[in-house]
Amino acid sequence: MLLNRYITTVFSPLFMRRFYHDLYRGLLAILILLPLTANATQIDTSSNSPVTPQVRVGLHGMLLFGSEYGLFASHLPMFHTPHNAQVVLQLSFDDPQINTAVINGLTLSAASGYPIWTIVPQQFDLSMLSPAHPNHINHLSVDIVKGHFERGGETQWKNQGLTVARVLVFNELDTQFELQKANNNTYLKVNNTPDDKVQFLVKRLTTRPDADHIVRLDNVGNNLPAEIVIPIDAAKLFNDEAQLRAALPDTAPKNTSLTTSSTKLKTTSPMTTVSRVYIELDELK
């Protein structure tokens, strides 16, 4: 009798509703606590976990520069996401005729004193150009612009494929303002080979504010060091071309003698010249 009454009470509709209600609440509490537990575990072991690359998806315009010795591009950086990275690439365009035309155009522009060309890739994650990125890429589709693409430049070719041969610089930028600056600027050598007669110097960006400064070296007659470190002018963020010219090693003209059967000729090697390719201050305040 008592057993029957107990069974009837336990399996009554009211009891079953309460049972399932309590069971639901218990399962819900467990599900809420699970992510918190997982996060706590991740925090405790973060030092042993790989760092997820910063996502920098956007329209990443780049300065295009180079000569018959090779083509290069430098991302136009800013001290805010998604543009907070200094990236310098060596590249070639997939179409050989376009590649030659771009080299010729850059040569003529450099001679005219207005050497700015830019490329505009389709939107992509800039971080994926880093060789350390797990999904590293080495191919882009770009528009090629004579002039600055945001300042009246004229598009010469659209949707041209390019292949990245080398990533020369991938320097992440700290977005904080007025961090301690060093007493020197560092200019990085950019070339295809050490024997190139035309090479470039790119200023390494450090802390905000800064200057995006690129110069061209013509008549390079010696192997330059990979970096040129020069004291910073307290009143400026960059060293001008005259200061860089003075800082180059072994830049004095070299006298060479050429002996023939009838005479002895004395020739002077041309001096290395330094000319500005690009300077930007406002975008790096």
Coordinates of C-alpha atoms in Angstrom, one line a residue:
M1 CA 0.0 0.0 0.0
L2 CA 2.7 2.5 1.0
L3 CA 4.8 1.4 -1.9
N4 CA 2.0 2.1 -4.4
R5 CA 1.3 5.5 -2.8
Y6 CA 5.1 6.4 -3.1
I7 CA 5.2 5.3 -6.7
T8 CA 2.1 7.3 -7.5
T9 CA 3.5 10.4 -5.8
V10 CA 6.9 10.2 -7.5
F11 CA 5.6 9.8 -11.0
S12 CA 2.7 12.3 -10.7
P13 CA 2.6 15.0 -13.4
L14 CA 3.3 17.8 -10.8
F15 CA 6.4 16.0 -9.5
M16 CA 7.7 15.3 -13.1
R17 CA 7.3 18.9 -14.1
R18 CA 9.3 20.0 -11.0
F19 CA 11.9 17.4 -11.7
Y20 CA 12.4 18.4 -15.3
H21 CA 12.4 22.1 -14.3
D22 CA 15.2 21.6 -11.7
L23 CA 17.1 19.4 -14.2
Y24 CA 16.9 22.1 -16.9
R25 CA 18.1 24.8 -14.5
G26 CA 21.1 22.6 -13.4
L27 CA 22.2 21.9 -16.9
L28 CA 21.9 25.6 -17.8
A29 CA 24.1 26.6 -14.9
I30 CA 26.7 24.0 -16.0
L31 CA 26.7 25.4 -19.6
I32 CA 27.2 28.9 -18.4
L33 CA 30.1 28.0 -16.2
L34 CA 31.9 25.9 -18.9
P35 CA 33.2 29.0 -21.0
L36 CA 34.4 30.7 -17.8
T37 CA 36.3 27.6 -16.8
A38 CA 37.8 27.3 -20.3
N39 CA 38.8 31.0 -20.3
A40 CA 40.5 30.6 -16.9
T41 CA 42.5 27.7 -18.2
Q42 CA 43.6 29.7 -21.3
I43 CA 44.7 32.6 -19.2
D44 CA 46.7 30.4 -17.0
T45 CA 48.5 28.8 -19.9
S46 CA 48.7 31.8 -22.2
S47 CA 52.5 31.9 -22.0
N48 CA 52.7 28.5 -23.6
S49 CA 50.1 29.2 -26.3
P50 CA 50.9 30.6 -29.8
V51 CA 50.0 34.3 -30.3
T52 CA 47.2 34.9 -32.7
P53 CA 48.3 37.4 -35.4
Q54 CA 46.6 40.7 -35.4
V55 CA 43.9 41.0 -38.1
R56 CA 44.5 44.1 -40.4
V57 CA 41.9 43.9 -43.1
G58 CA 41.6 47.1 -45.1
L59 CA 42.6 49.0 -48.2
H60 CA 46.4 49.0 -47.9
G61 CA 47.9 51.4 -50.5
M62 CA 51.6 51.1 -51.0
L63 CA 54.4 53.3 -52.4
L64 CA 55.9 51.7 -55.5
F65 CA 59.6 52.4 -56.2
G66 CA 62.6 50.8 -57.9
S67 CA 64.8 50.8 -61.0
E68 CA 66.0 48.4 -63.6
Y69 CA 67.6 46.4 -60.8
G70 CA 64.3 45.6 -59.1
L71 CA 60.9 46.7 -57.9
F72 CA 59.8 47.4 -54.4
A73 CA 56.7 48.5 -52.5
S74 CA 56.3 50.1 -49.0
H75 CA 53.0 50.0 -47.3
L76 CA 51.8 53.5 -46.4
P77 CA 51.5 53.1 -42.6
M78 CA 49.6 54.9 -39.9
F79 CA 49.7 54.6 -36.1
H80 CA 46.2 53.1 -35.9
T81 CA 44.7 49.8 -37.0
P82 CA 44.5 48.3 -39.5
H83 CA 47.5 50.2 -40.9
N84 CA 49.9 49.9 -37.9
A85 CA 52.7 48.0 -39.7
Q86 CA 55.7 49.1 -41.8
V87 CA 56.0 46.6 -44.6
V88 CA 58.6 46.7 -47.4
L89 CA 58.4 44.1 -50.2
Q90 CA 60.5 43.1 -53.3
L91 CA 58.1 42.2 -56.1
S92 CA 57.6 41.7 -59.8
F93 CA 54.4 42.0 -61.8
D94 CA 53.1 38.8 -63.4
D95 CA 52.9 40.4 -66.8
P96 CA 56.4 41.0 -68.1
Q97 CA 55.3 43.8 -70.4
I98 CA 53.7 45.6 -67.4
N99 CA 56.8 45.0 -65.3
T100 CA 59.0 46.6 -68.0
A101 CA 56.6 49.5 -68.4
V102 CA 56.5 50.2 -64.7
I103 CA 60.3 50.2 -64.5
N104 CA 60.5 52.7 -67.5
G105 CA 57.8 54.9 -65.8
L106 CA 59.6 55.0 -62.5
T107 CA 62.9 55.8 -64.3
L108 CA 61.3 58.8 -66.1
S109 CA 59.6 60.0 -63.0
A110 CA 62.8 59.9 -61.0
A111 CA 64.5 61.9 -63.7
S112 CA 61.7 64.5 -63.6
G113 CA 61.9 65.0 -59.9
Y114 CA 58.5 63.5 -59.2
P115 CA 59.1 59.9 -58.5
I116 CA 55.9 58.9 -56.7
W117 CA 54.0 55.9 -57.9
T118 CA 51.6 53.8 -55.8
I119 CA 49.8 50.5 -56.0
V120 CA 46.3 49.8 -54.5
P121 CA 45.6 46.1 -53.7
Q122 CA 42.2 44.8 -53.3
Q123 CA 41.2 44.7 -49.6
F124 CA 43.1 42.0 -47.7
D125 CA 44.6 41.3 -44.3
L126 CA 48.0 43.1 -44.2
S127 CA 49.3 40.7 -41.5
M128 CA 49.2 37.8 -43.9
L129 CA 52.2 39.3 -45.7
S130 CA 54.3 38.6 -42.6
P131 CA 56.5 35.4 -43.2
A132 CA 55.5 34.4 -39.6
H133 CA 51.8 34.3 -40.4
P134 CA 50.4 30.8 -40.6
N135 CA 48.5 31.7 -43.8
H136 CA 51.3 33.8 -45.4
I137 CA 50.5 35.1 -48.9
N138 CA 52.8 36.2 -51.6
H139 CA 50.5 37.3 -54.4
L140 CA 48.3 40.4 -54.7
S141 CA 46.0 41.9 -57.4
V142 CA 46.6 45.7 -57.6
D143 CA 45.8 48.9 -59.5
I144 CA 49.0 50.7 -60.5
V145 CA 48.8 54.5 -60.1
K146 CA 51.2 57.2 -61.3
G147 CA 51.2 59.6 -58.4
H148 CA 49.6 59.1 -55.0
F149 CA 46.3 57.2 -55.3
E150 CA 44.6 59.4 -52.7
R151 CA 46.0 62.7 -54.0
G152 CA 45.2 63.0 -57.6
G153 CA 47.2 60.1 -59.0
E154 CA 46.3 58.6 -62.4
T155 CA 45.6 54.9 -62.7
Q156 CA 47.8 53.4 -65.4
W157 CA 46.7 49.7 -65.1
K158 CA 44.0 47.9 -63.2
N159 CA 43.8 44.4 -61.6
Q160 CA 47.4 43.5 -62.2
G161 CA 48.8 40.5 -60.5
L162 CA 52.1 40.7 -58.6
T163 CA 54.3 38.2 -56.8
V164 CA 56.2 39.0 -53.6
A165 CA 59.7 37.8 -54.0
R166 CA 60.9 38.8 -50.5
V167 CA 59.5 40.5 -47.4
L168 CA 62.3 42.9 -46.5
V169 CA 60.6 44.5 -43.5
F170 CA 57.6 43.6 -41.4
N171 CA 57.6 46.0 -38.5
E172 CA 54.5 46.2 -36.2
L173 CA 53.9 49.7 -34.9
D174 CA 52.9 50.6 -31.4
T175 CA 49.8 52.9 -31.6
Q176 CA 50.6 54.7 -28.3
F177 CA 51.6 58.3 -28.4
E178 CA 54.8 60.0 -27.2
L179 CA 56.7 56.9 -26.2
Q180 CA 60.4 57.3 -25.5
K181 CA 62.3 57.8 -28.8
A182 CA 65.9 56.8 -29.5
N183 CA 68.7 59.3 -30.1
N184 CA 69.3 57.9 -33.5
N185 CA 67.5 57.1 -36.7
T186 CA 68.1 53.9 -38.6
Y187 CA 67.9 53.7 -42.4
L188 CA 67.6 50.2 -43.9
K189 CA 69.3 49.4 -47.2
V190 CA 66.9 48.1 -49.9
N191 CA 68.3 46.5 -53.0
N192 CA 68.2 43.4 -55.2
T193 CA 71.9 42.7 -54.9
P194 CA 74.8 44.5 -53.1
D195 CA 76.2 45.4 -56.6
D196 CA 73.2 47.4 -57.8
K197 CA 74.2 50.9 -59.0
V198 CA 70.7 52.1 -57.8
Q199 CA 69.7 51.3 -54.2
F200 CA 67.4 52.8 -51.6
L201 CA 67.3 53.7 -48.0
V202 CA 64.1 53.3 -45.9
K203 CA 63.7 54.9 -42.5
R204 CA 62.7 52.3 -39.8
L205 CA 59.6 53.6 -38.1
T206 CA 59.7 53.5 -34.3
T207 CA 57.3 55.5 -32.1
R208 CA 54.5 58.0 -32.7
P209 CA 54.9 60.5 -34.2
D210 CA 57.3 59.6 -37.0
A211 CA 58.3 60.2 -40.6
D212 CA 57.9 57.8 -43.5
H213 CA 61.1 58.6 -45.4
I214 CA 62.5 56.8 -48.5
V215 CA 65.5 58.0 -50.6
R216 CA 67.2 56.8 -53.8
L217 CA 70.9 56.2 -54.1
D218 CA 72.4 56.5 -57.6
N219 CA 76.0 55.6 -58.6
V220 CA 76.5 53.3 -55.6
G221 CA 80.1 52.1 -55.9
N222 CA 80.6 50.1 -52.8
N223 CA 78.8 47.6 -50.6
L224 CA 76.7 49.6 -48.2
P225 CA 76.0 48.3 -44.7
A226 CA 72.6 46.8 -44.1
E227 CA 71.7 49.7 -41.7
I228 CA 72.9 53.3 -41.5
V229 CA 72.5 54.7 -38.0
I230 CA 72.6 58.5 -37.8
P231 CA 72.0 60.9 -34.9
I232 CA 68.5 62.4 -34.9
D233 CA 67.9 66.1 -35.4
A234 CA 66.0 67.1 -32.3
A235 CA 63.9 69.5 -34.3
K236 CA 62.9 67.0 -36.9
L237 CA 61.7 63.4 -37.2
F238 CA 64.0 62.5 -40.1
N239 CA 67.4 63.2 -41.5
D240 CA 67.4 65.1 -44.8
E241 CA 69.2 63.9 -47.9
A242 CA 72.3 66.0 -47.3
Q243 CA 72.7 64.4 -43.8
L244 CA 72.3 61.0 -45.3
R245 CA 74.7 61.7 -48.1
A246 CA 77.3 62.8 -45.5
A247 CA 76.7 59.6 -43.4
L248 CA 77.3 57.2 -46.3
P249 CA 80.7 55.4 -45.9
D250 CA 83.4 55.7 -48.5
T251 CA 81.6 58.2 -50.7
A252 CA 84.6 60.3 -51.8
P253 CA 85.3 60.0 -55.5
K254 CA 87.8 57.3 -56.3
N255 CA 90.6 58.1 -58.9
T256 CA 91.4 55.3 -61.2
S257 CA 94.1 55.1 -63.9
L258 CA 93.7 53.6 -67.3
T259 CA 96.9 52.9 -69.1
T260 CA 97.1 52.4 -72.9
S261 CA 100.0 52.0 -75.3
S262 CA 100.2 55.7 -75.9
T263 CA 98.9 57.5 -72.9
K264 CA 97.8 57.2 -69.3
L265 CA 94.2 58.4 -68.6
K266 CA 93.0 59.4 -65.1
T267 CA 89.3 59.0 -64.5
T268 CA 87.1 59.8 -61.5
S269 CA 84.2 57.6 -60.5
P270 CA 80.9 59.5 -60.1
M271 CA 79.9 60.2 -56.5
T272 CA 76.9 58.5 -55.0
T273 CA 73.9 60.9 -55.1
V274 CA 70.9 60.9 -52.7
S275 CA 67.5 62.0 -53.8
R276 CA 64.1 61.9 -52.1
V277 CA 61.5 59.4 -53.2
Y278 CA 58.9 60.0 -50.5
I279 CA 58.3 61.8 -47.2
E280 CA 55.1 61.6 -45.1
L281 CA 54.6 63.3 -41.7
D282 CA 50.9 64.1 -41.4
E283 CA 49.7 60.5 -41.6
L284 CA 52.1 59.4 -38.8
K285 CA 51.2 62.0 -36.1

